[in-house]
Coordinates of C-alpha atoms and ligand atoms in Angstrom, one line a residue:
M1 CA -22.9 -8.0 223.4
V2 CA -25.4 -10.4 221.5
Q3 CA -28.8 -9.3 222.0
F4 CA -32.0 -11.5 222.2
P5 CA -35.3 -10.2 220.7
A6 CA -37.6 -8.6 223.4
Q7 CA -40.4 -11.1 223.6
F8 CA -37.6 -13.8 224.8
R9 CA -39.2 -15.8 227.9
W10 CA -36.6 -15.5 230.5
G11 CA -37.0 -17.7 233.6
T12 CA -36.0 -20.4 235.8
A13 CA -37.6 -23.8 236.2
T14 CA -38.1 -26.1 239.0
A15 CA -40.6 -29.0 240.3
S16 CA -43.2 -29.4 243.0
Y17 CA -41.5 -32.6 244.7
Q18 CA -37.8 -31.0 244.5
I19 CA -38.6 -27.6 246.2
E20 CA -42.1 -28.0 248.4
G21 CA -41.6 -29.4 251.4
A22 CA -45.1 -29.7 253.4
A23 CA -45.1 -33.4 252.1
H24 CA -47.6 -34.0 255.2
E25 CA -49.9 -30.7 254.7
D26 CA -53.2 -29.5 254.2
G27 CA -54.3 -32.9 252.9
R28 CA -51.4 -33.5 250.5
G29 CA -51.5 -37.7 249.6
E30 CA -48.6 -39.8 249.5
S31 CA -46.3 -39.7 245.6
I32 CA -44.2 -42.1 244.7
W33 CA -41.2 -39.9 245.3
D34 CA -42.3 -40.1 249.3
R35 CA -42.6 -44.2 249.1
F36 CA -39.3 -44.6 247.3
C37 CA -37.5 -42.1 249.5
A38 CA -38.7 -44.0 252.2
T39 CA -37.2 -47.0 251.6
P40 CA -33.5 -46.6 252.8
G41 CA -30.5 -47.1 250.3
N42 CA -32.8 -45.6 247.7
V43 CA -31.5 -41.8 247.9
A44 CA -28.2 -40.4 249.2
N45 CA -28.3 -40.0 252.8
N46 CA -31.8 -41.2 252.8
D47 CA -33.4 -37.5 252.2
N48 CA -36.6 -37.0 251.1
G49 CA -38.8 -34.1 249.8
D50 CA -40.7 -33.5 253.3
I51 CA -39.0 -29.7 254.0
A52 CA -36.9 -29.7 250.5
C53 CA -36.8 -25.7 250.2
D54 CA -40.3 -25.1 252.4
H55 CA -41.4 -23.4 249.2
Y56 CA -45.2 -24.2 249.9
H57 CA -44.7 -21.8 253.0
R58 CA -41.9 -19.3 251.4
Y59 CA -43.2 -18.9 248.2
P60 CA -43.6 -15.2 248.6
E61 CA -39.9 -14.8 249.5
D62 CA -39.3 -16.9 246.3
V63 CA -41.3 -15.1 243.9
Q64 CA -39.6 -11.8 245.6
L65 CA -36.2 -12.9 244.5
M66 CA -37.0 -14.0 241.0
R67 CA -38.6 -10.5 240.7
E68 CA -35.1 -9.2 242.0
L69 CA -33.6 -11.3 239.3
G70 CA -35.8 -10.1 236.5
V71 CA -36.8 -12.9 235.1
N72 CA -40.3 -12.5 233.1
S73 CA -41.4 -16.2 233.0
Y74 CA -41.1 -19.0 235.8
R75 CA -41.6 -23.0 235.1
F76 CA -42.8 -24.8 238.0
A77 CA -44.7 -27.9 238.6
I78 CA -48.2 -28.8 240.4
A79 CA -48.3 -31.8 242.5
W80 CA -50.6 -34.5 241.2
P81 CA -51.2 -35.4 245.1
R82 CA -51.7 -32.3 246.4
I83 CA -54.9 -32.2 244.4
L84 CA -56.3 -35.3 244.0
P85 CA -54.8 -37.4 247.0
T86 CA -55.4 -40.5 245.8
G87 CA -55.0 -40.0 242.4
R88 CA -58.6 -39.9 241.3
G89 CA -61.9 -38.9 242.5
Q90 CA -61.9 -36.5 245.5
V91 CA -60.5 -32.9 245.2
N92 CA -58.6 -31.5 247.7
A93 CA -59.4 -27.4 247.8
A94 CA -56.5 -26.9 249.8
G95 CA -54.1 -28.0 246.9
L96 CA -55.5 -26.4 244.7
D97 CA -55.4 -23.0 246.7
F98 CA -52.0 -23.1 246.9
Y99 CA -51.4 -22.9 243.2
D100 CA -54.1 -20.3 243.4
R101 CA -51.9 -18.2 245.7
L102 CA -48.7 -18.8 243.9
L103 CA -50.4 -17.6 240.5
D104 CA -51.6 -14.9 242.0
T105 CA -48.2 -13.7 243.6
L106 CA -46.4 -14.5 240.2
L107 CA -48.7 -12.5 238.1
A108 CA -48.5 -9.4 240.6
A109 CA -44.8 -9.6 240.1
N110 CA -45.2 -9.9 236.0
I111 CA -44.1 -13.5 235.9
E112 CA -45.8 -15.7 233.3
P113 CA -46.0 -19.1 234.7
F114 CA -45.2 -22.0 232.6
V115 CA -47.1 -25.2 234.1
T116 CA -46.0 -28.6 234.7
L117 CA -48.8 -31.0 235.3
Y118 CA -46.7 -33.7 236.0
H119 CA -42.9 -33.6 237.2
W120 CA -42.6 -37.4 238.3
D121 CA -45.0 -36.9 241.7
L122 CA -47.7 -39.7 240.8
P123 CA -49.9 -40.4 243.4
Q124 CA -49.1 -43.3 245.6
A125 CA -52.4 -44.6 245.5
L126 CA -52.8 -45.0 241.7
Q127 CA -48.7 -47.0 241.9
D128 CA -50.6 -49.4 244.6
E129 CA -54.0 -49.7 242.7
M130 CA -53.0 -50.5 239.1
G131 CA -49.4 -50.6 239.2
G132 CA -49.2 -46.7 238.3
W133 CA -48.1 -45.7 234.4
G134 CA -48.1 -49.6 233.6
S135 CA -51.7 -49.3 233.7
R136 CA -53.6 -48.0 230.6
A137 CA -55.9 -46.3 233.3
T138 CA -53.1 -44.2 234.3
A139 CA -53.2 -42.0 231.2
Y140 CA -57.1 -41.8 231.8
A141 CA -56.8 -40.2 235.6
F142 CA -54.2 -38.1 234.2
A143 CA -56.5 -36.4 231.6
E144 CA -58.8 -36.2 234.7
Y145 CA -56.2 -34.2 236.9
A146 CA -55.7 -32.3 233.7
D147 CA -59.4 -31.4 233.7
I148 CA -59.6 -30.1 237.2
V149 CA -56.3 -28.5 237.4
S150 CA -57.0 -26.3 234.2
R151 CA -60.7 -25.6 235.2
C152 CA -59.6 -23.7 238.4
L153 CA -56.3 -22.2 237.1
G154 CA -56.8 -22.0 232.9
D155 CA -57.6 -18.4 233.6
R156 CA -54.3 -17.3 234.9
V157 CA -51.9 -19.8 233.3
Q158 CA -51.8 -19.8 229.4
R159 CA -48.7 -22.1 228.8
W160 CA -49.3 -25.6 230.1
I161 CA -46.3 -28.4 230.0
T162 CA -48.5 -31.8 229.9
L163 CA -45.1 -34.0 231.2
N164 CA -41.6 -33.6 232.2
E165 CA -39.3 -35.9 230.6
P166 CA -41.4 -38.9 229.8
Y167 CA -38.2 -41.1 228.9
V168 CA -37.0 -40.5 232.5
S169 CA -40.4 -41.4 234.4
A170 CA -40.5 -44.3 231.7
F171 CA -36.7 -46.0 232.0
D172 CA -34.7 -44.6 235.1
A173 CA -37.8 -45.2 236.8
Y174 CA -39.0 -48.5 235.3
E175 CA -35.8 -50.0 233.4
D176 CA -33.2 -48.5 235.5
G177 CA -34.7 -48.6 239.0
E178 CA -33.2 -45.3 239.9
H179 CA -36.4 -43.2 240.0
A180 CA -39.3 -44.1 241.6
P181 CA -41.0 -46.3 241.7
G182 CA -37.9 -48.0 241.6
L183 CA -38.6 -51.2 239.3
K184 CA -36.1 -53.0 236.7
D185 CA -38.5 -54.3 234.2
A186 CA -37.3 -53.3 230.6
K187 CA -41.1 -54.5 228.8
L188 CA -43.0 -53.0 231.1
A189 CA -40.9 -49.5 230.8
W190 CA -41.6 -49.1 227.2
Q191 CA -45.0 -49.8 228.1
V192 CA -44.9 -47.0 230.5
S193 CA -43.3 -45.0 227.7
H194 CA -46.6 -45.4 225.9
H195 CA -48.9 -44.5 228.8
L196 CA -47.2 -41.4 229.2
L197 CA -47.5 -40.3 225.8
L198 CA -50.8 -41.2 225.8
A199 CA -51.4 -39.6 228.9
H200 CA -50.1 -36.6 227.1
G201 CA -52.1 -36.8 224.0
L202 CA -55.3 -36.8 226.2
A203 CA -54.7 -34.3 228.1
V204 CA -53.6 -31.7 224.9
P205 CA -57.7 -30.9 223.8
I206 CA -58.8 -30.7 228.0
L207 CA -56.1 -28.0 228.5
R208 CA -56.7 -25.8 225.2
A209 CA -60.4 -26.3 226.3
S210 CA -59.3 -24.5 229.6
G211 CA -61.7 -21.4 228.3
N212 CA -58.5 -19.3 228.0
P213 CA -58.2 -18.3 224.3
Q214 CA -54.5 -17.4 224.8
T215 CA -53.8 -21.3 226.0
R216 CA -51.0 -22.9 224.7
V217 CA -50.0 -26.2 225.2
G218 CA -46.7 -28.3 224.7
I219 CA -44.4 -31.2 227.0
T220 CA -41.1 -31.0 227.8
L221 CA -38.5 -33.9 226.6
S222 CA -35.1 -34.6 227.7
L223 CA -32.9 -34.5 224.8
T224 CA -29.4 -35.4 224.0
P225 CA -27.2 -35.7 221.2
V226 CA -26.2 -39.2 220.6
E227 CA -22.5 -39.9 218.9
P228 CA -21.0 -43.1 218.4
A229 CA -17.4 -43.2 219.9
T230 CA -16.2 -45.0 216.6
S231 CA -17.0 -45.3 213.4
S232 CA -17.2 -49.2 213.8
A233 CA -20.6 -50.8 212.7
E234 CA -21.3 -51.9 216.3
D235 CA -20.5 -48.3 217.8
Q236 CA -23.1 -46.7 214.4
A237 CA -25.8 -49.1 215.0
L238 CA -25.6 -48.8 218.9
A239 CA -26.0 -45.0 218.3
Q240 CA -28.7 -45.2 215.7
F241 CA -30.6 -47.2 218.8
A242 CA -29.5 -44.9 221.4
D243 CA -30.6 -41.9 219.4
G244 CA -34.1 -43.6 218.6
K245 CA -35.0 -44.8 222.3
A246 CA -33.8 -41.1 223.9
N247 CA -35.0 -38.8 221.6
R248 CA -36.8 -39.9 218.1
W249 CA -39.1 -42.5 220.2
F250 CA -40.8 -39.0 221.9
L251 CA -40.5 -36.8 219.1
D252 CA -41.7 -38.8 216.0
P253 CA -45.2 -40.1 217.8
I254 CA -45.7 -36.1 218.5
F255 CA -44.5 -34.3 215.9
R256 CA -44.7 -37.0 213.2
G257 CA -47.8 -39.9 214.1
S258 CA -45.7 -42.6 214.6
Y259 CA -43.3 -44.5 216.6
P260 CA -39.5 -44.4 214.9
A261 CA -39.5 -47.9 212.5
D262 CA -35.9 -48.6 213.2
V263 CA -36.5 -48.6 217.0
L264 CA -40.1 -50.8 216.3
E265 CA -37.8 -53.1 214.7
M266 CA -35.1 -53.4 216.9
L267 CA -37.2 -54.2 220.0
P268 CA -38.2 -57.7 219.0
L269 CA -34.7 -58.4 218.8
L270 CA -34.0 -57.4 222.5
G271 CA -36.8 -59.0 223.5
D272 CA -40.5 -58.7 224.0
L273 CA -40.4 -55.3 224.3
V274 CA -43.0 -53.7 221.9
P275 CA -45.5 -51.7 223.9
H276 CA -49.2 -52.8 223.6
M277 CA -51.0 -50.3 221.5
E278 CA -54.8 -49.7 220.8
A279 CA -56.4 -48.5 217.6
G280 CA -56.5 -44.6 217.4
D281 CA -53.6 -44.1 220.2
A282 CA -51.3 -42.6 217.5
E283 CA -53.8 -39.9 216.6
I284 CA -54.2 -39.4 220.5
I285 CA -50.6 -38.7 220.7
A286 CA -50.2 -36.7 217.6
R287 CA -52.4 -34.0 218.6
P288 CA -50.6 -30.6 217.5
V289 CA -49.1 -28.9 220.0
D290 CA -47.9 -25.1 220.4
F291 CA -44.3 -25.8 221.3
L292 CA -42.0 -28.1 222.6
G293 CA -39.8 -27.6 226.0
V294 CA -36.4 -28.7 225.6
N295 CA -34.3 -30.0 228.4
Y296 CA -30.7 -30.2 227.3
Y297 CA -27.9 -31.3 230.2
F298 CA -25.3 -33.4 228.1
R299 CA -24.6 -35.2 225.0
T300 CA -24.2 -39.1 224.9
I301 CA -21.5 -40.7 223.4
I302 CA -21.4 -44.8 223.0
H303 CA -19.3 -47.4 222.7
Q304 CA -20.7 -51.0 221.5
P305 CA -18.0 -53.3 222.2
A306 CA -17.7 -56.1 219.6
E307 CA -17.7 -59.2 221.7
R308 CA -20.6 -58.2 223.8
P309 CA -24.4 -58.5 223.1
F310 CA -26.1 -55.5 221.5
G311 CA -27.3 -53.1 223.8
D312 CA -24.2 -54.2 226.6
Y313 CA -22.5 -50.9 225.9
E314 CA -19.9 -48.4 227.6
I315 CA -20.6 -44.5 227.7
V316 CA -17.5 -43.0 226.6
K317 CA -16.5 -40.0 228.9
P318 CA -13.8 -37.8 227.0
T319 CA -11.1 -37.3 228.3
G320 CA -9.9 -33.4 229.0
A321 CA -13.3 -32.3 229.0
E322 CA -14.7 -30.4 231.8
Y323 CA -17.3 -32.0 234.2
T324 CA -19.6 -31.3 236.3
A325 CA -20.8 -32.2 239.7
M326 CA -22.7 -34.8 238.0
N327 CA -20.2 -36.0 236.2
W328 CA -22.1 -34.9 233.1
E329 CA -19.9 -33.4 230.3
V330 CA -19.8 -29.3 229.8
Y331 CA -20.7 -29.5 226.0
P332 CA -22.5 -26.2 225.2
Q333 CA -22.2 -26.9 221.3
G334 CA -24.7 -30.0 221.8
L335 CA -27.2 -27.5 222.7
Y336 CA -26.9 -25.8 219.5
N337 CA -26.5 -29.1 217.0
L338 CA -29.8 -30.2 219.2
L339 CA -31.6 -27.2 218.4
V340 CA -30.6 -26.9 214.4
R341 CA -31.9 -30.6 214.5
L342 CA -35.1 -30.7 215.7
H343 CA -35.7 -27.2 213.8
K344 CA -34.7 -29.5 210.7
D345 CA -36.3 -32.7 211.3
Y346 CA -39.6 -31.5 213.1
A347 CA -41.8 -28.7 212.2
I348 CA -42.3 -27.5 215.7
P349 CA -43.8 -24.0 215.7
E350 CA -42.1 -23.1 219.0
L351 CA -38.8 -24.0 221.0
Y352 CA -38.2 -23.4 224.7
I353 CA -35.1 -24.3 226.3
T354 CA -37.1 -26.0 229.9
E355 CA -34.4 -26.5 231.6
S356 CA -30.6 -25.9 230.9
G357 CA -28.1 -25.8 234.2
A358 CA -25.2 -27.4 235.9
A359 CA -24.4 -28.9 239.4
F360 CA -20.9 -27.7 241.4
V361 CA -19.7 -27.6 244.5
D362 CA -20.9 -24.4 245.8
T363 CA -19.9 -23.0 249.3
V364 CA -20.6 -20.0 251.4
T365 CA -17.0 -17.9 251.6
E366 CA -16.5 -15.7 254.2
D367 CA -18.0 -12.5 252.4
G368 CA -21.5 -14.3 252.7
R369 CA -21.7 -15.1 248.9
V370 CA -21.4 -17.9 246.4
H371 CA -18.8 -17.2 244.1
D372 CA -19.7 -20.1 241.8
E373 CA -17.9 -18.6 238.4
R374 CA -18.1 -22.1 236.7
R375 CA -21.8 -21.6 236.8
V376 CA -21.5 -18.1 235.4
H377 CA -18.9 -19.7 232.6
Y378 CA -21.6 -23.0 232.0
L379 CA -24.8 -20.4 231.6
R380 CA -23.0 -17.7 229.4
E381 CA -21.9 -20.5 227.0
H382 CA -25.4 -22.0 226.9
F383 CA -26.8 -18.9 226.2
L384 CA -24.4 -17.8 223.5
Q385 CA -25.2 -21.4 221.6
A386 CA -29.2 -21.0 221.8
H387 CA -28.6 -17.3 220.3
A388 CA -26.3 -18.8 217.8
A389 CA -28.9 -21.2 216.7
M390 CA -31.4 -18.9 216.6
T391 CA -29.8 -16.8 213.8
E392 CA -30.1 -20.4 212.1
G393 CA -33.8 -19.4 212.1
V394 CA -34.7 -22.1 215.2
P395 CA -37.8 -20.5 216.7
L396 CA -36.6 -20.3 220.2
K397 CA -38.8 -18.2 222.1
G398 CA -37.7 -18.7 225.7
Y399 CA -34.8 -19.9 228.3
F400 CA -35.4 -21.1 232.0
V401 CA -32.3 -22.0 233.9
W402 CA -32.3 -24.8 235.9
S403 CA -32.7 -24.0 238.8
L404 CA -34.0 -21.3 240.5
L405 CA -32.9 -22.8 243.9
D406 CA -30.7 -25.7 245.3
N407 CA -33.1 -28.6 245.7
F408 CA -33.9 -32.1 246.3
E409 CA -32.2 -33.8 243.1
W410 CA -34.0 -37.2 243.2
A411 CA -31.8 -39.7 243.7
H412 CA -28.6 -37.7 245.0
G413 CA -30.9 -36.1 247.7
Y414 CA -29.6 -32.5 249.0
T415 CA -25.7 -33.4 247.5
K416 CA -26.3 -31.8 244.5
R417 CA -26.6 -28.2 244.0
F418 CA -28.5 -26.6 240.7
G419 CA -29.6 -23.4 241.5
I420 CA -28.4 -19.9 241.0
I421 CA -29.6 -19.2 244.3
Y422 CA -28.0 -21.3 247.2
I423 CA -30.2 -22.7 250.3
D424 CA -28.9 -23.2 253.7
Y425 CA -31.1 -26.2 254.4
P426 CA -30.7 -26.0 258.1
T427 CA -31.6 -22.3 257.9
Q428 CA -33.7 -22.3 255.1
Q429 CA -31.9 -18.9 253.9
R430 CA -31.7 -18.2 250.3
I431 CA -28.3 -16.8 249.2
I432 CA -28.0 -15.4 245.1
K433 CA -25.4 -16.7 244.0
D434 CA -22.7 -14.8 241.6
S435 CA -24.5 -16.7 238.8
G436 CA -27.8 -15.6 239.9
R437 CA -26.3 -11.8 240.0
W438 CA -25.0 -12.6 236.7
Y439 CA -27.8 -13.6 235.1
Q440 CA -29.9 -10.7 236.7
N441 CA -27.5 -8.3 234.4
V442 CA -28.3 -10.7 231.1
L443 CA -31.8 -9.9 232.1
A444 CA -31.2 -6.1 232.6
A445 CA -29.4 -6.2 229.3
N446 CA -31.5 -8.8 227.3
G447 CA -28.4 -9.9 226.1
T448 CA -24.8 -11.3 227.2
V449 CA -21.4 -10.6 226.1
Q450 CA -19.8 -13.2 223.9
Ligands
FCB1 C1 -33.9 -33.3 234.8 C2 -35.2 -33.0 235.6 C3 -34.9 -32.2 236.8 C4 -33.5 -31.9 237.3 C5 -32.6 -31.7 236.7 C6 -31.3 -31.6 236.9 O1 -33.5 -34.5 234.0 O2 -36.2 -32.8 235.0 O3 -36.0 -32.1 237.7 O4 -33.4 -33.2 237.8 O5 -32.4 -33.1 235.3

């Protein structure tokens, strides 16, 4: 039995657009994901978040399920367009009321809220009026939103997460076009990454000032260990750049006060990609945070064919490895490597795994259950790697399984199931999967078998 510390935070994670539904209720404004989903071809089956898991109405049942599982923490996101339907200005009290009720229900169940302010559902009005995160003004609108939310909810929230995965908000959304708003403009994507980091830094002191002396502020990054496929000079150079873009471009300005020099040197060679920055931005972005949220799903093995231009690369999928329904390699060792590296390279006071989990093809069998042994195995192996990193001195304080419920998996719609609780979408019935039952045992024992 591997034992975790008594104070360890065990939770599950979700995001507003992925579970709430009630997209047109109680004054919620349109988000960029509503608009993106409305364009045929953007999302599998042309799915959208209109109903999702109907969590907006069913949150009491969902909190009860969490209580049954025995989690002591829950990470969820607030939908900006519920609070400020047009992004700025007029506040929608009914939107705040929803989170007010959710928080009270969680606290009554002894579940600590970890609240993400931005998990990708930008008010569409900000996209229409100023190009969303392409505009510096959106960072200031975010600060306004952070102020409103923390003034109203800060008495009950001790852990704030400013942004979820700014890498994805910048590059999947503005360079690859696979996420809302679906643009393909590399230069803009790098600019967006800077504005997101600026938004984060602007919000840090605002959240801290929310009046609760226990307030702790952090950010969640998607991090991936990058490995060159071979020892060729091309692969080494590409791996260094890919690591710079995916990991250090976000870690360095927050924890070291400046963008990585090697990436800054490379960007002009790839085009006119260096984002516009203003004096003082670096200081804002580097305002000290209390913790880092780590989302880990896979490592990245990368190959640069010598005959192709730099950056025209291949992602290598090792043969013989296990893959999830997302075609993501199962690689628990990567979590250990990542945590140890973060601890060694950056002086981060506290780390949380704010997302870790896997999609598999889950079905309800005749006994009415979901026997997802592969997810049980996946979680156990990752928990063990996290524990091993802790024994190396990594200040890991909590672990949030992605996800509480099967939900709207962005461009994959409802085709990918990440939950430890199964959702039968037509009836909205919730069924705790075997992995949920297994997690329940881990939580009861505060540990897992090796
Ligand atoms: C992460 C997202 C989360 C979920 C998982 C599978 O990148 O933060 O919302 O979609 O991937």
